[in-house]
PDB file of C-alpha atoms in Angstrom:
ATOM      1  CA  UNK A   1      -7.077  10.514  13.376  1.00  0.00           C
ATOM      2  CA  UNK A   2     -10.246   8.500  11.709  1.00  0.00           C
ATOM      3  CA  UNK A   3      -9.243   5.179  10.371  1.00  0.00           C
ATOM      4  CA  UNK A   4      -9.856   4.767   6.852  1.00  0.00           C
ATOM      5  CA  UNK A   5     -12.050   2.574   5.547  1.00  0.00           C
ATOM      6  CA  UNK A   6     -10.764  -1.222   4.834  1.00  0.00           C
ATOM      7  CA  UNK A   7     -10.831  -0.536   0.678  1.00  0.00           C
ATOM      8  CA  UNK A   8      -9.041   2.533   1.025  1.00  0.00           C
ATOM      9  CA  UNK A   9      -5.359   0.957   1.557  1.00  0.00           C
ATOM     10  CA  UNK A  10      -6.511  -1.577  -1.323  1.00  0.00           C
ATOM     11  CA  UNK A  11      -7.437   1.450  -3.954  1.00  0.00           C
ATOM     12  CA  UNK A  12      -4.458   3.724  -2.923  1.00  0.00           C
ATOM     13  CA  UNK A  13      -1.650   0.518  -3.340  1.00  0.00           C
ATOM     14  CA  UNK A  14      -3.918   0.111  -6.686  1.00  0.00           C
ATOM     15  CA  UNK A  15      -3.042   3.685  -7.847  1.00  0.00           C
ATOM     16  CA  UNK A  16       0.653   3.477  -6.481  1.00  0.00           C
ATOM     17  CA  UNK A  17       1.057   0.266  -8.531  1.00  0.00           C
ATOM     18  CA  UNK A  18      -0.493   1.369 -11.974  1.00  0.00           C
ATOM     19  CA  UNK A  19       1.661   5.263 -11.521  1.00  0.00           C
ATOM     20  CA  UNK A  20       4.280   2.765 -11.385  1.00  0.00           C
ATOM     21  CA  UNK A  21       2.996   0.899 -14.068  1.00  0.00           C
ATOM     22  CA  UNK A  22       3.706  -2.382 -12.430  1.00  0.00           C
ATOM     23  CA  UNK A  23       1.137  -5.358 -12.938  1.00  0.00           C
ATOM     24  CA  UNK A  24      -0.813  -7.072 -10.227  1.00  0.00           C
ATOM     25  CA  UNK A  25       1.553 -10.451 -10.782  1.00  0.00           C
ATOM     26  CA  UNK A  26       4.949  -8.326 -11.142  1.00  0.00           C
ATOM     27  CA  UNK A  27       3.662  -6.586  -7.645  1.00  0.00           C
ATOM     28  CA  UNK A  28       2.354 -10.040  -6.118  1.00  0.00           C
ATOM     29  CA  UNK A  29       5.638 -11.827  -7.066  1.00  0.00           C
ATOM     30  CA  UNK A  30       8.081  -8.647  -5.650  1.00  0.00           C
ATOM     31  CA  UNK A  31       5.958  -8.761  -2.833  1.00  0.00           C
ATOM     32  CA  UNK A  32       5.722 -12.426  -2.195  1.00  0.00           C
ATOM     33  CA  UNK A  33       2.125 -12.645  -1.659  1.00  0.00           C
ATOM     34  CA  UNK A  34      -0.365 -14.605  -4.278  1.00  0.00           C
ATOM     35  CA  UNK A  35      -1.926 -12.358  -6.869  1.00  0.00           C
ATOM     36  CA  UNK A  36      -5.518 -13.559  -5.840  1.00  0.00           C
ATOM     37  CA  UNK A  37      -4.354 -12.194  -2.037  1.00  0.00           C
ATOM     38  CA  UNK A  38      -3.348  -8.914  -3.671  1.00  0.00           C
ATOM     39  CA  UNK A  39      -5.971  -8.471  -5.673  1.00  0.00           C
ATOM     40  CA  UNK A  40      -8.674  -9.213  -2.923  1.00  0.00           C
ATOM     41  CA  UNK A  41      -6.361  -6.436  -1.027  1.00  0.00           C
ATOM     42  CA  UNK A  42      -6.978  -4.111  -3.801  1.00  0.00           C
ATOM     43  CA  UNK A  43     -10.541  -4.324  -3.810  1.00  0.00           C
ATOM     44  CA  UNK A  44     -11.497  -3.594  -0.155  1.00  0.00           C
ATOM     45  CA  UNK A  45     -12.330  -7.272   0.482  1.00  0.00           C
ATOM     46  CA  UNK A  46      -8.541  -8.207   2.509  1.00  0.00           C
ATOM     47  CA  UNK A  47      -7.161  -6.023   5.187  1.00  0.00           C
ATOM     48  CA  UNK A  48      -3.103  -6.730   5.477  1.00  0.00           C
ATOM     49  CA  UNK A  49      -0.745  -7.003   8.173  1.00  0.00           C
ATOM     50  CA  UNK A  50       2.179  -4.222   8.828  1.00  0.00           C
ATOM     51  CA  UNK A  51       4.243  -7.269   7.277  1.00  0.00           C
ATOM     52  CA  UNK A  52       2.213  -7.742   4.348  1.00  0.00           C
ATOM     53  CA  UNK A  53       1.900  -3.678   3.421  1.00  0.00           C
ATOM     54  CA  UNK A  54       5.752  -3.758   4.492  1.00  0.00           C
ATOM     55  CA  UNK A  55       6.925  -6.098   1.448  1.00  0.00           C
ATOM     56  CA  UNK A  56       3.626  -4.214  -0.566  1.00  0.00           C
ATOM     57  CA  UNK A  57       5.641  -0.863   0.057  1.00  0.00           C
ATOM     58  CA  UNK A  58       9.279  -2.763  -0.741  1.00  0.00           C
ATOM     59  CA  UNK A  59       7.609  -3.760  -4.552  1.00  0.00           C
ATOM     60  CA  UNK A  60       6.261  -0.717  -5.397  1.00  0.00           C
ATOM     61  CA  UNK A  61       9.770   0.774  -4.236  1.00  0.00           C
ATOM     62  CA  UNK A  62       7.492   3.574  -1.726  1.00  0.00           C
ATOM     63  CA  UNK A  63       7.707   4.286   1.908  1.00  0.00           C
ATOM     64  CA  UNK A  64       6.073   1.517   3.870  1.00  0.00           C
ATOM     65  CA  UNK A  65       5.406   4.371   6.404  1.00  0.00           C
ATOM     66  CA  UNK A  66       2.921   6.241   3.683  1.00  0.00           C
ATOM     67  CA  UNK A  67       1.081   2.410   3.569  1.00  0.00           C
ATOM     68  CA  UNK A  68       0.703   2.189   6.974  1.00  0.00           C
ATOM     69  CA  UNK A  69      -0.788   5.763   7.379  1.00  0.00           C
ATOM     70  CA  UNK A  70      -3.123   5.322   4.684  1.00  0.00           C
ATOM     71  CA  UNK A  71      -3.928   1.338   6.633  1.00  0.00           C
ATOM     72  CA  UNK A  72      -4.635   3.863  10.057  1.00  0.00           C
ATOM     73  CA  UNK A  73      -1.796   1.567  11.566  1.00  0.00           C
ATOM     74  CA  UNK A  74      -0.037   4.754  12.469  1.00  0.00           C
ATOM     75  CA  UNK A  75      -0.479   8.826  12.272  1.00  0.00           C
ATOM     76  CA  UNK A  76       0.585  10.883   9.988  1.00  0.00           C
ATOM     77  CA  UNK A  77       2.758  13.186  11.335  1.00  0.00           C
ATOM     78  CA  UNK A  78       3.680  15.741   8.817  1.00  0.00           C
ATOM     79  CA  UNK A  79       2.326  15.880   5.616  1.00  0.00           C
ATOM     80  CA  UNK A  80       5.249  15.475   3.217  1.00  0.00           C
ATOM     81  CA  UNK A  81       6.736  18.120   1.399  1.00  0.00           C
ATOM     82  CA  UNK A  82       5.923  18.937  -2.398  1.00  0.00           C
ATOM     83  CA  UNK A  83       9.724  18.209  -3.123  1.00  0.00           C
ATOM     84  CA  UNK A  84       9.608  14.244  -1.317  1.00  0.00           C
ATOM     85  CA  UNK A  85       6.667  13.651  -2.941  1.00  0.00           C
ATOM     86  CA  UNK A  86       8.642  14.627  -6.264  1.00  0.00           C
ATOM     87  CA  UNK A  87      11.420  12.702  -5.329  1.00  0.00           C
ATOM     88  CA  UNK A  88       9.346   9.453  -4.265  1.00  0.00           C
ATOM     89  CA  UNK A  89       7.424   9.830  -7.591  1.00  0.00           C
ATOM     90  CA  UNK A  90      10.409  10.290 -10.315  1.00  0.00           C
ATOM     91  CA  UNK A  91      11.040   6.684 -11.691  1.00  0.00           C
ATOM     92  CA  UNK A  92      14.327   7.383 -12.674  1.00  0.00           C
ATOM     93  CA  UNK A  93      15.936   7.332  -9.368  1.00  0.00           C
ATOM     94  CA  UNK A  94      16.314   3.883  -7.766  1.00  0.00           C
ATOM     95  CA  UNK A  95      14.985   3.417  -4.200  1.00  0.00           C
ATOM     96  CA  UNK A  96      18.438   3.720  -2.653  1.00  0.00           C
ATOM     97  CA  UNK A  97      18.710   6.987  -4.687  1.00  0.00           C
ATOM     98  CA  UNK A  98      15.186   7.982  -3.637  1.00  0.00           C
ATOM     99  CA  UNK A  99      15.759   7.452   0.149  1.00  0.00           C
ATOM    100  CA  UNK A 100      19.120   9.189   0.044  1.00  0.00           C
ATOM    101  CA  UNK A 101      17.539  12.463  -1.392  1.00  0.00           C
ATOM    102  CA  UNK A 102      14.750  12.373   1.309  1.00  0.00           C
ATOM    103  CA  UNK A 103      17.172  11.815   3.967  1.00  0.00           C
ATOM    104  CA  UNK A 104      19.308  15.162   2.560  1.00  0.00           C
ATOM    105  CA  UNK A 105      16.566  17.142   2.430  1.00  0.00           C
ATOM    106  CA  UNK A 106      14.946  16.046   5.835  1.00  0.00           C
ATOM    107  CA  UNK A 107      18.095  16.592   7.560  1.00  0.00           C
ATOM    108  CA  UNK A 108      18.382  19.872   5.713  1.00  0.00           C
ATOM    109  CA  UNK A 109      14.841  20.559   7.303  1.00  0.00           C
ATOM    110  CA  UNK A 110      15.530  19.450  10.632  1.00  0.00           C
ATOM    111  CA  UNK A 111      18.759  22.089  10.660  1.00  0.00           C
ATOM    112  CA  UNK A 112      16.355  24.660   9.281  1.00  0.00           C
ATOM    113  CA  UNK A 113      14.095  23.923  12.169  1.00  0.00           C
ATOM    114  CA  UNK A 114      16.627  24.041  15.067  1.00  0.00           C
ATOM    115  CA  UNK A 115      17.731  27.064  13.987  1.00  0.00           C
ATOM    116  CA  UNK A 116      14.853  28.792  13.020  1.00  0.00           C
ATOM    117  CA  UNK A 117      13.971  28.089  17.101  1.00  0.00           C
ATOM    118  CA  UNK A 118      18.012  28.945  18.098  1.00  0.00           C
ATOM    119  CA  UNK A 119      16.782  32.483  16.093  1.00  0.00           C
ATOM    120  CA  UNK A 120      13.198  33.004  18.039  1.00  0.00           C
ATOM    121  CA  UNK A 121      15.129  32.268  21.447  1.00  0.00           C
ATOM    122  CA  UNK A 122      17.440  35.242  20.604  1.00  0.00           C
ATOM    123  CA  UNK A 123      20.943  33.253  20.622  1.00  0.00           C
ATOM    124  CA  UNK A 124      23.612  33.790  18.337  1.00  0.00           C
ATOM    125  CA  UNK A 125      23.086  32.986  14.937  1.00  0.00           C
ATOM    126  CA  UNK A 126      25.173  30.110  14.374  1.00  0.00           C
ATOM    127  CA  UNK A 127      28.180  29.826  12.076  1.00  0.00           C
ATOM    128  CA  UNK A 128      27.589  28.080   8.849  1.00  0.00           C
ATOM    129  CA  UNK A 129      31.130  26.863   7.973  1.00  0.00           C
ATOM    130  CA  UNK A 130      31.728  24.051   5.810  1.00  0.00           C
ATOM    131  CA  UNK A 131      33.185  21.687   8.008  1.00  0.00           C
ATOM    132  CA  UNK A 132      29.860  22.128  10.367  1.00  0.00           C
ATOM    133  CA  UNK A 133      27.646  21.704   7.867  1.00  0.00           C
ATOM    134  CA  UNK A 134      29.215  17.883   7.095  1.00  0.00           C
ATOM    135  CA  UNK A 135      29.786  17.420  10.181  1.00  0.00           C
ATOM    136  CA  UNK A 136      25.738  17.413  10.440  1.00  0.00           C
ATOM    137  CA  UNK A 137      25.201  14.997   8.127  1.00  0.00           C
ATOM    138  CA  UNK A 138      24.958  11.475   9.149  1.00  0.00           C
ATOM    139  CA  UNK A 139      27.802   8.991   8.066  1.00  0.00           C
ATOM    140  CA  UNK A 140      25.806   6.633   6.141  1.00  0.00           C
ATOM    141  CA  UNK A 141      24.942  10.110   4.173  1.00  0.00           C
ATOM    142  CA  UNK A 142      28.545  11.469   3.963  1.00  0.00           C
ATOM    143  CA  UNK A 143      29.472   8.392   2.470  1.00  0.00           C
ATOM    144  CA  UNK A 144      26.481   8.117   0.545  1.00  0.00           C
ATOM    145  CA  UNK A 145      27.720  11.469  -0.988  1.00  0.00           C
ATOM    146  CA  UNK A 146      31.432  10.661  -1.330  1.00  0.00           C
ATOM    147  CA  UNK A 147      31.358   9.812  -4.942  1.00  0.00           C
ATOM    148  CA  UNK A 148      30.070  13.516  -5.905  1.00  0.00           C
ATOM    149  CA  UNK A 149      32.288  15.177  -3.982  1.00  0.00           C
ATOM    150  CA  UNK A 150      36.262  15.768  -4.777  1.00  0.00           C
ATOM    151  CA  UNK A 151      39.025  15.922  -1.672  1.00  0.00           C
ATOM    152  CA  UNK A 152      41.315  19.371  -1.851  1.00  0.00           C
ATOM    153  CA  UNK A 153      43.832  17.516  -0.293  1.00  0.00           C
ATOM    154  CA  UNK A 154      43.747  18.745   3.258  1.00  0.00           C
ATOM    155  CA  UNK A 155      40.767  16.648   4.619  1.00  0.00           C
ATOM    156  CA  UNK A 156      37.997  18.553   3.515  1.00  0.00           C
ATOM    157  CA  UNK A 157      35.783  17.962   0.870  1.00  0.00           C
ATOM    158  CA  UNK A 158      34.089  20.283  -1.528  1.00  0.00           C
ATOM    159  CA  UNK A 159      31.403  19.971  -3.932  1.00  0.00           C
ATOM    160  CA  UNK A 160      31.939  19.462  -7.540  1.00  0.00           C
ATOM    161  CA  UNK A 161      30.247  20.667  -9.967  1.00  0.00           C
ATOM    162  CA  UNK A 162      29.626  18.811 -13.820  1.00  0.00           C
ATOM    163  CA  UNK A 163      28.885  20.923 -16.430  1.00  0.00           C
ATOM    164  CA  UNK A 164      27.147  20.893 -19.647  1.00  0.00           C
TER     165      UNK A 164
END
């Protein structure tokens, strides 16, 4: 993979931070870095550390990975889907909320994946029972998930729904 050019991270944490309508100072100060650093950043004239785009990425509430692709610090390994770059781009969600989504929906993927190659090796199509599919999910996701989810009592959980 090419590395971009030095201005490139600068204009593309430029057009993260006006899409989230943040100003240079509110990003400098959530960032901890001086707005004349930032701003040089910004214009092609600074190139930042991984710990510098790190706290960049933490203020503009984005992956720090996408910052460090678009630096050339590391490849991009898959492009990300239409629906995480919806998720990362609806302001309404909090980070936590953001990162919680992605992590569903890449776990959903990586199931998808595995047994998309079970099905082209000819096995068994696996069963897709309820208790296996939460057993999938990571802990720190289960219990991410508790609150929207109601107990029937005998250990499992099922999904509620809310409507209207």
């Amino acid at each position: 993979m090419a590395l971009p050019k030095v201005g490139s991270i600068g204009e593309y944490i430029r057009e993260q931070r006006q899409q989230a309508k943040i100003s240079l100072r509110q990003l400098a100060a959530a960032a901890g870095v001086s707005n004349p650093y930032l701003s040089q950043i910004e214009r092609g004239l600074r190139k930042p550390s991984a710990e510098i785009l790190n706290q960049i990425a933490k203020g503009l509430h984005i992956s720090a990975q996408a910052l460090y692709v678009q630096a050339g610090l590391i490849e991009d390994r898959e492009t990300p889907s239409d629906v995480v770059t919806a998720i990362r781009a609806d302001t309404h969600l909090t980070e936590r909320q953001r990162q919680v989504l992605i992590d569903i929906y890449e776990s959903f993927r990586k199931e998808k994946r595995a047994g998309d190659e079970q099905t082209s090796q000819n096995a068994h199509p696996r069963s897709d029972s309820v208790a296996d599919d939460e057993q999938s999910l990571p802990e720190e996701l289960r219990a991410a998930l508790e609150p929207y989810a109601a107990s029937t009592g005998n250990g499992t959980v099922n999904q509620e729904t809310k409507e209207g």
